[in-house]
C-alpha positions as a Markdown table, in Angstrom:
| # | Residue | x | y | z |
|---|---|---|---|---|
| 1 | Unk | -19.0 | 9.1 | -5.3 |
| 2 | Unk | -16.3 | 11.4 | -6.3 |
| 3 | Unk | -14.3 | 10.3 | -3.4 |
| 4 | Unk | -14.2 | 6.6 | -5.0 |
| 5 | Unk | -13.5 | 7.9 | -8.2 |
| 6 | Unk | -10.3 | 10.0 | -6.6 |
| 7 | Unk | -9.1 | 6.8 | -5.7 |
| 8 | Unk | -9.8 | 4.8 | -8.8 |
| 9 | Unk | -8.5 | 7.5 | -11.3 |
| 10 | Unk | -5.0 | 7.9 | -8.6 |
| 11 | Unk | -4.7 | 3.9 | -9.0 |
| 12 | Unk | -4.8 | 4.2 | -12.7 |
| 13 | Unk | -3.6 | 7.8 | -13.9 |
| 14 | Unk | -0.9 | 8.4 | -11.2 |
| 15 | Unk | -0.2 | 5.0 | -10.2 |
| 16 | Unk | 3.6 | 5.6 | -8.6 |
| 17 | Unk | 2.5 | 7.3 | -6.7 |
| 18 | Unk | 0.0 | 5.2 | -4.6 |
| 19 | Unk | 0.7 | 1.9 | -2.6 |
| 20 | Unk | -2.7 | 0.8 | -2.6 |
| 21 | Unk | -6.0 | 2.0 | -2.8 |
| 22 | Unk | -9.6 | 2.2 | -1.2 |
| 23 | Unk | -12.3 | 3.6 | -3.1 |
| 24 | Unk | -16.0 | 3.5 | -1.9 |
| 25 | Unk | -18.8 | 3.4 | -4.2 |
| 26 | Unk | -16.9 | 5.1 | -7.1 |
| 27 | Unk | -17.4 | 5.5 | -10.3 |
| 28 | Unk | -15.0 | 3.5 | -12.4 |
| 29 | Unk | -16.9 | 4.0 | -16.3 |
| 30 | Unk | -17.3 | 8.2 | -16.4 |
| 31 | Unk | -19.9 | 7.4 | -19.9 |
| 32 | Unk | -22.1 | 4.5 | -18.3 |
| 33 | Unk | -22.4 | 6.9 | -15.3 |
| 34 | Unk | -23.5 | 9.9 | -17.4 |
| 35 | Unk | -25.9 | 6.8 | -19.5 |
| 36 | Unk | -27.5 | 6.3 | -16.2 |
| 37 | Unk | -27.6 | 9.8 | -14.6 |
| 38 | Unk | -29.5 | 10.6 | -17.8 |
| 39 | Unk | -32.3 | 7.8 | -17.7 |
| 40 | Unk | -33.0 | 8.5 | -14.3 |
| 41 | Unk | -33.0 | 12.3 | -14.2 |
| 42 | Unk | -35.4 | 12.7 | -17.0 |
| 43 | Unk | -32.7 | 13.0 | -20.0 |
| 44 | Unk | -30.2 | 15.3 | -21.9 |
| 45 | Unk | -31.4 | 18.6 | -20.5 |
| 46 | Unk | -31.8 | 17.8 | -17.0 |
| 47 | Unk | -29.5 | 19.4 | -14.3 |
| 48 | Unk | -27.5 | 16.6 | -13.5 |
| 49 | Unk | -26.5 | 16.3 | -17.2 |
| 50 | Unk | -26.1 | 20.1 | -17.5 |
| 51 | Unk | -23.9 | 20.4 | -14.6 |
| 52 | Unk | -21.8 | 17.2 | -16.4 |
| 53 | Unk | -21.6 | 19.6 | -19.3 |
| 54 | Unk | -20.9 | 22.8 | -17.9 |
| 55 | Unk | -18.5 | 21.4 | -14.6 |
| 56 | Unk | -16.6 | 18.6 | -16.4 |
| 57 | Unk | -16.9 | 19.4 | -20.4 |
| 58 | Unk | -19.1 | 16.4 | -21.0 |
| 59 | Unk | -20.8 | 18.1 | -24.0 |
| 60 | Unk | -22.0 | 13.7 | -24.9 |
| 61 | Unk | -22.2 | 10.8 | -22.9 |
| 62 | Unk | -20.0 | 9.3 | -25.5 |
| 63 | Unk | -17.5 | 11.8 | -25.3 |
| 64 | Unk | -14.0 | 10.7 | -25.8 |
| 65 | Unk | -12.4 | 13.0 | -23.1 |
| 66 | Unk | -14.5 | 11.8 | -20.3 |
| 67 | Unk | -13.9 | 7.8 | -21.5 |
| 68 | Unk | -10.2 | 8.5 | -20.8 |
| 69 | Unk | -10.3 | 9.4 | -17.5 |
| 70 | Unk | -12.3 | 6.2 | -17.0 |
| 71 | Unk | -10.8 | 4.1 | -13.9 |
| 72 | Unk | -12.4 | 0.7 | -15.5 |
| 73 | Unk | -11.0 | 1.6 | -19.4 |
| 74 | Unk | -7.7 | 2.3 | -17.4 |
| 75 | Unk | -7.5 | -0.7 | -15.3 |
| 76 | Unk | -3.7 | -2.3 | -17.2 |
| 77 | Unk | -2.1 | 0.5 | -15.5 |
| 78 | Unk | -2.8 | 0.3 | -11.9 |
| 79 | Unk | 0.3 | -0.9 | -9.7 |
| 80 | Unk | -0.9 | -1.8 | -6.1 |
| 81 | Unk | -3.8 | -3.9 | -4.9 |
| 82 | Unk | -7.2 | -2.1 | -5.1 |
| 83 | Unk | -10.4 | -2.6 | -2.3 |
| 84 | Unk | -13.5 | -1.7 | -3.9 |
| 85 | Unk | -16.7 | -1.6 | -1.3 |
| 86 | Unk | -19.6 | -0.8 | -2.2 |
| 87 | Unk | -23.8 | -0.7 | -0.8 |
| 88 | Unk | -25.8 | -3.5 | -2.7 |
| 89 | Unk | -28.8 | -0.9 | -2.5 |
| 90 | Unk | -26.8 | 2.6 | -3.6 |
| 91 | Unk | -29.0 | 4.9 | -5.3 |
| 92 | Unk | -26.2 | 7.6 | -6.1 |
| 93 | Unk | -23.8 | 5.5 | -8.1 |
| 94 | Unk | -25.1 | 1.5 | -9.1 |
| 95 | Unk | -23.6 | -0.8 | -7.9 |
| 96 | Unk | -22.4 | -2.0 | -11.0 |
| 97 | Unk | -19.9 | 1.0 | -11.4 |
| 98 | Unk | -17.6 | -1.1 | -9.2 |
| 99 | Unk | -18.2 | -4.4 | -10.5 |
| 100 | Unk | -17.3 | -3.0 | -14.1 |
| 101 | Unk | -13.8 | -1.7 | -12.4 |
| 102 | Unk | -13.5 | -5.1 | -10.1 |
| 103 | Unk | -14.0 | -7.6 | -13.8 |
| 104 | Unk | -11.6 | -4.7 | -16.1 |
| 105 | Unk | -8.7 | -5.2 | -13.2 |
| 106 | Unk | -9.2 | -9.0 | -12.7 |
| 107 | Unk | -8.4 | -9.2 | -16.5 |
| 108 | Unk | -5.4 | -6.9 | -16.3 |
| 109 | Unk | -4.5 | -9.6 | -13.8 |
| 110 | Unk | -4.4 | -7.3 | -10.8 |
| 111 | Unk | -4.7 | -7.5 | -6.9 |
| 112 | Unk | -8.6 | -6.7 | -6.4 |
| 113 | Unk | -10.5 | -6.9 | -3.6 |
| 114 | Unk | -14.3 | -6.3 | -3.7 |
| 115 | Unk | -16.9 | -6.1 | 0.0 |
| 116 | Unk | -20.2 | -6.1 | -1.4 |
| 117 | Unk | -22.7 | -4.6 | 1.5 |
| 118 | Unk | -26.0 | -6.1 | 1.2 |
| 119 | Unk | -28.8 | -3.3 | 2.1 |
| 120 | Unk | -26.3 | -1.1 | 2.7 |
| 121 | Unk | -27.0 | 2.7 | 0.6 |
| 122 | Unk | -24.5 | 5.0 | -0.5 |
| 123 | Unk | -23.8 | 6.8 | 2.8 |
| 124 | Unk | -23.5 | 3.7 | 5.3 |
| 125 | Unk | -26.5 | 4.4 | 6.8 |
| 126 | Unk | -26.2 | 1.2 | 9.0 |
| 127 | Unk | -23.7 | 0.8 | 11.8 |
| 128 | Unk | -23.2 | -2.6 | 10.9 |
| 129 | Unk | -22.2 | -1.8 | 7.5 |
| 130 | Unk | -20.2 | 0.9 | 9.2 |
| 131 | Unk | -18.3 | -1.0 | 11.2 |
| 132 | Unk | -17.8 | -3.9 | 8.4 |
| 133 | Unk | -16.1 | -1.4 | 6.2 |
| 134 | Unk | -13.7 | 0.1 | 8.7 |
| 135 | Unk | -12.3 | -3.8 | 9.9 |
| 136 | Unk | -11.7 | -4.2 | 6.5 |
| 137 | Unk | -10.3 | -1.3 | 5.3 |
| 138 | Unk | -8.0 | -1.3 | 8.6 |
| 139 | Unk | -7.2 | -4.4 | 7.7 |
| 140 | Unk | -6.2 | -3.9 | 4.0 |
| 141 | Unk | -3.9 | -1.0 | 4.6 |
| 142 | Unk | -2.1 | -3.2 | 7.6 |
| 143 | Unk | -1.6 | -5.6 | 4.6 |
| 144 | Unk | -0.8 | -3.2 | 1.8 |
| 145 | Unk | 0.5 | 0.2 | 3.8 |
| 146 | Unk | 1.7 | -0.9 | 6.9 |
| 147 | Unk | 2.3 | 1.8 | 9.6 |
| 148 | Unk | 5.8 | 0.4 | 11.0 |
């Protein structure tokens, strides 16, 4: 969740500063999220959406402030390969919130790498899909942000 979306929005609105970067069922699209939240929390006035409003300034989904701090609207500006992973069965952020950032950064023509988990959820409730995502993430930082 917000952990993925620190690392997308680090890739793309401080990239220098980052060799590479991880992010874990994150939301990349800040508007399509707040689209969804609201259909499935029972619209407009529901907490989720008033906590949007009242703890990030999303007074509309459409809301121009929230679009620009959008990972997948900012995807030309990232400088170091990206690994997206993400659960196939997540019920916190869809699924789709990384494909939308994997697609925006294969257009830019950057270094994306994307480990869909197949009935994995949002917290890696499985060992298996556990253990998956740490060999791969170990072995994308030997790759990318060698310790030597």
């Amino acid at each position: 969740s917000y952990g993925g979306y620190a690392a997308m929005a680090g890739a793309t609105l401080d990239p220098e500063t980052y060799r590479c970067a991880i992010a874990g069922a994150g939301v990349s699209d800040l508007p399509r999220m707040l689209s969804w939240e609201r259909d499935q929390t029972g619209g407009k006035d529901s907490i989720v959406m008033r906590f949007w409003k009242r703890f990030m300034g999303a007074d509309r989904i459409n809301d121009n402030a929230i679009a620009q701090v959008s990972p997948a609207r900012l995807a030309d500006r990232v400088q170091g390969p990206v690994l997206l992973i993400h659960g196939r069965d997540d019920s916190v952020v869809p699924y789709e919130q990384s494909e939308l950032f994997q697609r925006a950064l294969q257009r830019a023509g950057k270094d994306v790498e994307m480990v869909e988990l197949q009935g994995e959820d949002h917290w890696l409730s499985r060992a298996s899909g556990r253990l998956r995502v740490s060999q791969v993430m170990i072995d994308f930082l030997n790759r990318h942000n060698p310790a030597d």
